[in-house]
PDB file of C-alpha atoms in Angstrom:
ATOM      1  CA  MET A 128      10.316  12.607   6.613  1.00  0.00           C
ATOM      2  CA  THR A 129       8.266   9.741   6.652  1.00  0.00           C
ATOM      3  CA  GLU A 130       6.139   8.849   3.426  1.00  0.00           C
ATOM      4  CA  ILE A 131       2.435   9.042   4.142  1.00  0.00           C
ATOM      5  CA  LEU A 132      -0.121   7.490   1.997  1.00  0.00           C
ATOM      6  CA  PHE A 133      -3.960   7.946   1.746  1.00  0.00           C
ATOM      7  CA  TYR A 134      -5.865   4.846   0.908  1.00  0.00           C
ATOM      8  CA  HIS A 135      -9.381   6.100  -0.006  1.00  0.00           C
ATOM      9  CA  LEU A 136     -11.189   2.677   0.313  1.00  0.00           C
ATOM     10  CA  GLN A 137     -14.363   2.811  -1.983  1.00  0.00           C
ATOM     11  CA  ARG A 138     -14.915  -0.641  -3.944  1.00  0.00           C
ATOM     12  CA  GLN A 139     -13.579  -2.613  -1.428  1.00  0.00           C
ATOM     13  CA  PRO A 140     -13.931  -2.737   2.805  1.00  0.00           C
ATOM     14  CA  LEU A 141     -10.867  -2.332   5.431  1.00  0.00           C
ATOM     15  CA  GLU A 142     -11.843  -6.038   6.013  1.00  0.00           C
ATOM     16  CA  LYS A 143     -10.436  -7.056   2.733  1.00  0.00           C
ATOM     17  CA  VAL A 144      -7.784  -4.559   1.902  1.00  0.00           C
ATOM     18  CA  LEU A 145      -5.865  -3.806   5.450  1.00  0.00           C
ATOM     19  CA  PRO A 146      -4.551  -7.846   5.508  1.00  0.00           C
ATOM     20  CA  SER A 147      -2.596  -7.669   1.692  1.00  0.00           C
ATOM     21  CA  LEU A 148      -1.119  -4.246   2.785  1.00  0.00           C
ATOM     22  CA  VAL A 149      -0.222  -5.872   5.767  1.00  0.00           C
ATOM     23  CA  GLU A 150       1.210  -9.226   3.944  1.00  0.00           C
ATOM     24  CA  LYS A 151       3.372  -6.683   1.398  1.00  0.00           C
ATOM     25  CA  SER A 152       5.065  -4.497   4.488  1.00  0.00           C
ATOM     26  CA  LEU A 153       5.838  -7.806   6.060  1.00  0.00           C
ATOM     27  CA  GLU A 154       7.221  -9.243   3.068  1.00  0.00           C
ATOM     28  CA  ARG A 155       9.945  -6.107   2.991  1.00  0.00           C
ATOM     29  CA  GLY A 156      10.896  -7.208   6.529  1.00  0.00           C
ATOM     30  CA  TRP A 157       8.946  -4.703   8.271  1.00  0.00           C
ATOM     31  CA  GLN A 158       7.535  -4.720  11.782  1.00  0.00           C
ATOM     32  CA  ALA A 159       3.821  -3.475  11.716  1.00  0.00           C
ATOM     33  CA  ALA A 160       1.733  -1.210  13.772  1.00  0.00           C
ATOM     34  CA  ILE A 161      -2.334  -1.115  13.457  1.00  0.00           C
ATOM     35  CA  GLN A 162      -3.783   1.947  15.104  1.00  0.00           C
ATOM     36  CA  ALA A 163      -7.788   2.473  15.487  1.00  0.00           C
ATOM     37  CA  VAL A 164     -10.044   4.468  17.677  1.00  0.00           C
ATOM     38  CA  SER A 165     -12.677   1.999  18.960  1.00  0.00           C
ATOM     39  CA  GLU A 166     -12.514  -1.559  21.032  1.00  0.00           C
ATOM     40  CA  GLU A 167     -15.248  -2.725  18.834  1.00  0.00           C
ATOM     41  CA  ARG A 168     -12.702  -2.329  15.708  1.00  0.00           C
ATOM     42  CA  LEU A 169      -9.770  -3.389  17.285  1.00  0.00           C
ATOM     43  CA  SER A 170     -11.644  -6.337  18.328  1.00  0.00           C
ATOM     44  CA  ALA A 171     -12.303  -7.008  14.773  1.00  0.00           C
ATOM     45  CA  LEU A 172      -9.285  -6.370  12.848  1.00  0.00           C
ATOM     46  CA  ASP A 173      -7.736  -8.576  15.846  1.00  0.00           C
ATOM     47  CA  ASP A 174     -10.341 -11.342  14.887  1.00  0.00           C
ATOM     48  CA  GLY A 175      -9.804 -10.616  11.173  1.00  0.00           C
ATOM     49  CA  LEU A 176      -6.319 -11.181  10.976  1.00  0.00           C
ATOM     50  CA  TRP A 177      -6.273 -14.762  11.876  1.00  0.00           C
ATOM     51  CA  THR A 178      -9.257 -15.503   9.628  1.00  0.00           C
ATOM     52  CA  TYR A 179      -9.369 -13.476   6.555  1.00  0.00           C
ATOM     53  CA  SER A 180      -8.011 -15.909   3.830  1.00  0.00           C
ATOM     54  CA  ASP A 181      -8.327 -19.814   4.158  1.00  0.00           C
ATOM     55  CA  ASP A 182      -4.574 -20.353   2.965  1.00  0.00           C
ATOM     56  CA  SER A 183      -3.098 -18.357   5.969  1.00  0.00           C
ATOM     57  CA  PHE A 184      -3.475 -15.875   8.722  1.00  0.00           C
ATOM     58  CA  LEU A 185      -1.591 -12.958   9.908  1.00  0.00           C
ATOM     59  CA  PRO A 186       0.777 -13.840  13.475  1.00  0.00           C
ATOM     60  CA  HIS A 187      -0.275 -10.321  15.464  1.00  0.00           C
ATOM     61  CA  ALA A 188      -0.987  -9.262  19.348  1.00  0.00           C
ATOM     62  CA  THR A 189      -2.512  -6.430  20.842  1.00  0.00           C
ATOM     63  CA  ASP A 190      -0.328  -4.060  22.694  1.00  0.00           C
ATOM     64  CA  ARG A 191      -1.983  -5.468  25.993  1.00  0.00           C
ATOM     65  CA  GLU A 192      -0.528  -9.053  25.663  1.00  0.00           C
ATOM     66  CA  PRO A 193       3.145  -9.396  27.605  1.00  0.00           C
ATOM     67  CA  ASP A 194       4.862 -10.559  24.086  1.00  0.00           C
ATOM     68  CA  ALA A 195       3.940  -7.505  22.356  1.00  0.00           C
ATOM     69  CA  ALA A 196       7.168  -6.280  21.465  1.00  0.00           C
ATOM     70  CA  THR A 197       7.807  -9.842  19.796  1.00  0.00           C
ATOM     71  CA  GLN A 198       5.047  -9.194  17.323  1.00  0.00           C
ATOM     72  CA  PRO A 199       5.538  -8.443  13.277  1.00  0.00           C
ATOM     73  CA  VAL A 200       2.097  -6.834  13.849  1.00  0.00           C
ATOM     74  CA  VAL A 201       1.102  -5.156  16.788  1.00  0.00           C
ATOM     75  CA  LEU A 202      -3.147  -3.780  17.134  1.00  0.00           C
ATOM     76  CA  THR A 203      -3.552  -0.693  19.403  1.00  0.00           C
ATOM     77  CA  LEU A 204      -5.884   1.806  20.018  1.00  0.00           C
ATOM     78  CA  ARG A 205      -3.154   4.601  21.350  1.00  0.00           C
ATOM     79  CA  GLU A 206       0.605   6.313  20.565  1.00  0.00           C
ATOM     80  CA  GLY A 207       3.710   4.752  21.057  1.00  0.00           C
ATOM     81  CA  ASN A 208       5.938   1.653  19.212  1.00  0.00           C
ATOM     82  CA  PRO A 209       6.125  -1.353  21.281  1.00  0.00           C
ATOM     83  CA  ASN A 210       7.228  -4.018  18.213  1.00  0.00           C
ATOM     84  CA  LYS A 211       9.111  -0.885  16.837  1.00  0.00           C
ATOM     85  CA  ALA A 212       7.215  -1.302  13.811  1.00  0.00           C
ATOM     86  CA  ALA A 213       8.610   0.620  10.255  1.00  0.00           C
ATOM     87  CA  ILE A 214       4.959   1.113   8.894  1.00  0.00           C
ATOM     88  CA  ARG A 215       1.808   2.709  11.146  1.00  0.00           C
ATOM     89  CA  PHE A 216      -1.727   1.768   9.600  1.00  0.00           C
ATOM     90  CA  LEU A 217      -4.078   4.451  10.482  1.00  0.00           C
ATOM     91  CA  VAL A 218      -7.717   3.353  10.344  1.00  0.00           C
ATOM     92  CA  GLU A 219     -11.051   4.421  11.959  1.00  0.00           C
ATOM     93  CA  GLY A 220      -9.973   8.475  11.310  1.00  0.00           C
ATOM     94  CA  ALA A 221      -6.630   7.578  13.985  1.00  0.00           C
ATOM     95  CA  ASP A 222      -4.544  10.756  14.497  1.00  0.00           C
ATOM     96  CA  LEU A 223      -1.411  10.971  13.124  1.00  0.00           C
ATOM     97  CA  PRO A 224       1.029   9.689  16.234  1.00  0.00           C
ATOM     98  CA  ALA A 225       3.508  12.836  17.448  1.00  0.00           C
ATOM     99  CA  ASP A 226       6.640  10.117  16.597  1.00  0.00           C
ATOM    100  CA  ALA A 227       5.596  10.272  12.817  1.00  0.00           C
ATOM    101  CA  ASN A 228       8.997  10.602  11.950  1.00  0.00           C
ATOM    102  CA  ASP A 229       9.876   7.434  13.307  1.00  0.00           C
ATOM    103  CA  TYR A 230       7.958   5.909  10.712  1.00  0.00           C
ATOM    104  CA  ALA A 231       9.069   4.722   7.130  1.00  0.00           C
ATOM    105  CA  ARG A 232       5.929   4.865   6.193  1.00  0.00           C
ATOM    106  CA  ILE A 233       2.204   5.462   7.131  1.00  0.00           C
ATOM    107  CA  CYS A 234      -0.899   4.825   5.377  1.00  0.00           C
ATOM    108  CA  ILE A 235      -3.739   5.828   6.250  1.00  0.00           C
ATOM    109  CA  LEU A 236      -7.244   4.523   4.990  1.00  0.00           C
ATOM    110  CA  PHE A 237     -10.245   5.645   5.439  1.00  0.00           C
ATOM    111  CA  ASP A 238     -14.037   4.976   4.122  1.00  0.00           C
ATOM    112  CA  GLY A 239     -14.670   6.943   0.639  1.00  0.00           C
ATOM    113  CA  THR A 240     -18.550   6.721   1.396  1.00  0.00           C
ATOM    114  CA  ASP A 241     -18.217   8.556   4.883  1.00  0.00           C
ATOM    115  CA  THR A 242     -18.198  12.045   4.335  1.00  0.00           C
ATOM    116  CA  ASP A 243     -16.629  12.626   7.917  1.00  0.00           C
ATOM    117  CA  ALA A 244     -13.718  10.181   7.173  1.00  0.00           C
ATOM    118  CA  LEU A 245     -13.653  11.982   3.726  1.00  0.00           C
ATOM    119  CA  VAL A 246     -13.060  15.514   6.003  1.00  0.00           C
ATOM    120  CA  LEU A 247     -10.937  13.892   8.256  1.00  0.00           C
ATOM    121  CA  ALA A 248      -8.717  12.230   5.122  1.00  0.00           C
ATOM    122  CA  ARG A 249      -8.222  15.768   4.166  1.00  0.00           C
ATOM    123  CA  GLU A 250      -7.237  17.487   7.033  1.00  0.00           C
ATOM    124  CA  GLN A 251      -4.863  14.898   8.106  1.00  0.00           C
ATOM    125  CA  TRP A 252      -3.277  15.213   4.087  1.00  0.00           C
ATOM    126  CA  LYS A 253      -2.852  18.888   4.982  1.00  0.00           C
ATOM    127  CA  SER A 254      -1.013  18.427   8.114  1.00  0.00           C
ATOM    128  CA  ALA A 255       1.193  15.842   6.694  1.00  0.00           C
ATOM    129  CA  LYS A 256       1.737  18.468   4.046  1.00  0.00           C
ATOM    130  CA  GLU A 257       2.714  21.216   6.429  1.00  0.00           C
ATOM    131  CA  GLN A 258       4.886  18.968   8.550  1.00  0.00           C
ATOM    132  CA  GLY A 259       6.943  18.322   5.820  1.00  0.00           C
ATOM    133  CA  HIS A 260       5.898  14.767   5.053  1.00  0.00           C
ATOM    134  CA  THR A 261       5.555  13.063   2.150  1.00  0.00           C
ATOM    135  CA  VAL A 262       2.305  12.377   0.946  1.00  0.00           C
ATOM    136  CA  ALA A 263       0.848   9.954  -1.856  1.00  0.00           C
ATOM    137  CA  TYR A 264      -2.764   9.412  -2.714  1.00  0.00           C
ATOM    138  CA  TRP A 265      -4.496   5.730  -3.752  1.00  0.00           C
ATOM    139  CA  GLN A 266      -7.445   5.056  -5.260  1.00  0.00           C
ATOM    140  CA  GLN A 267      -8.583   1.465  -6.423  1.00  0.00           C
ATOM    141  CA  ASP A 268      -9.671   1.394  -9.967  1.00  0.00           C
ATOM    142  CA  ASP A 269     -12.774  -0.868 -11.004  1.00  0.00           C
ATOM    143  CA  ASP A 270     -10.308  -4.118 -11.800  1.00  0.00           C
ATOM    144  CA  GLY A 271      -9.692  -3.106  -7.793  1.00  0.00           C
ATOM    145  CA  ARG A 272      -5.800  -2.180  -8.594  1.00  0.00           C
ATOM    146  CA  TRP A 273      -4.055   0.864  -6.701  1.00  0.00           C
ATOM    147  CA  SER A 274      -3.279   3.698  -8.695  1.00  0.00           C
ATOM    148  CA  LYS A 275      -1.713   6.796  -7.517  1.00  0.00           C
ATOM    149  CA  LYS A 276      -3.698   9.365  -7.960  1.00  0.00           C
ATOM    150  CA  ALA A 277      -1.877  12.274  -5.988  1.00  0.00           C
TER     151      ALA A 277
END
């Protein structure tokens, strides 16, 4: 079964957290897919992955681009795995994909200050456990380090 990690964002926004998680995935040799729900978020992530750091960027494409299958990171609004990613990041309340078992890991990043996001994350946790996935809950400490809480 797929390992599903829940990241409770409280101290840093998605735009700060996601690039470092994607970088770590690429260091492992994993292709990555990032799924959002809205066109606005997808566009913001697309821009942000190019400019999140003065020293580097994350090469990527949206799934609408003809070379998406060859990209290490693909941004999408829908299910499917155009670049054969080993890891999928779900943001903005994106649902667990029907092909969840095809990934080594799925990371669900949710805004800890948004009540609706918290409720949805709890529902996704319950659903993932019922489907037999291995689940873990990560939260940032006061120093910004991630620690496993469950």
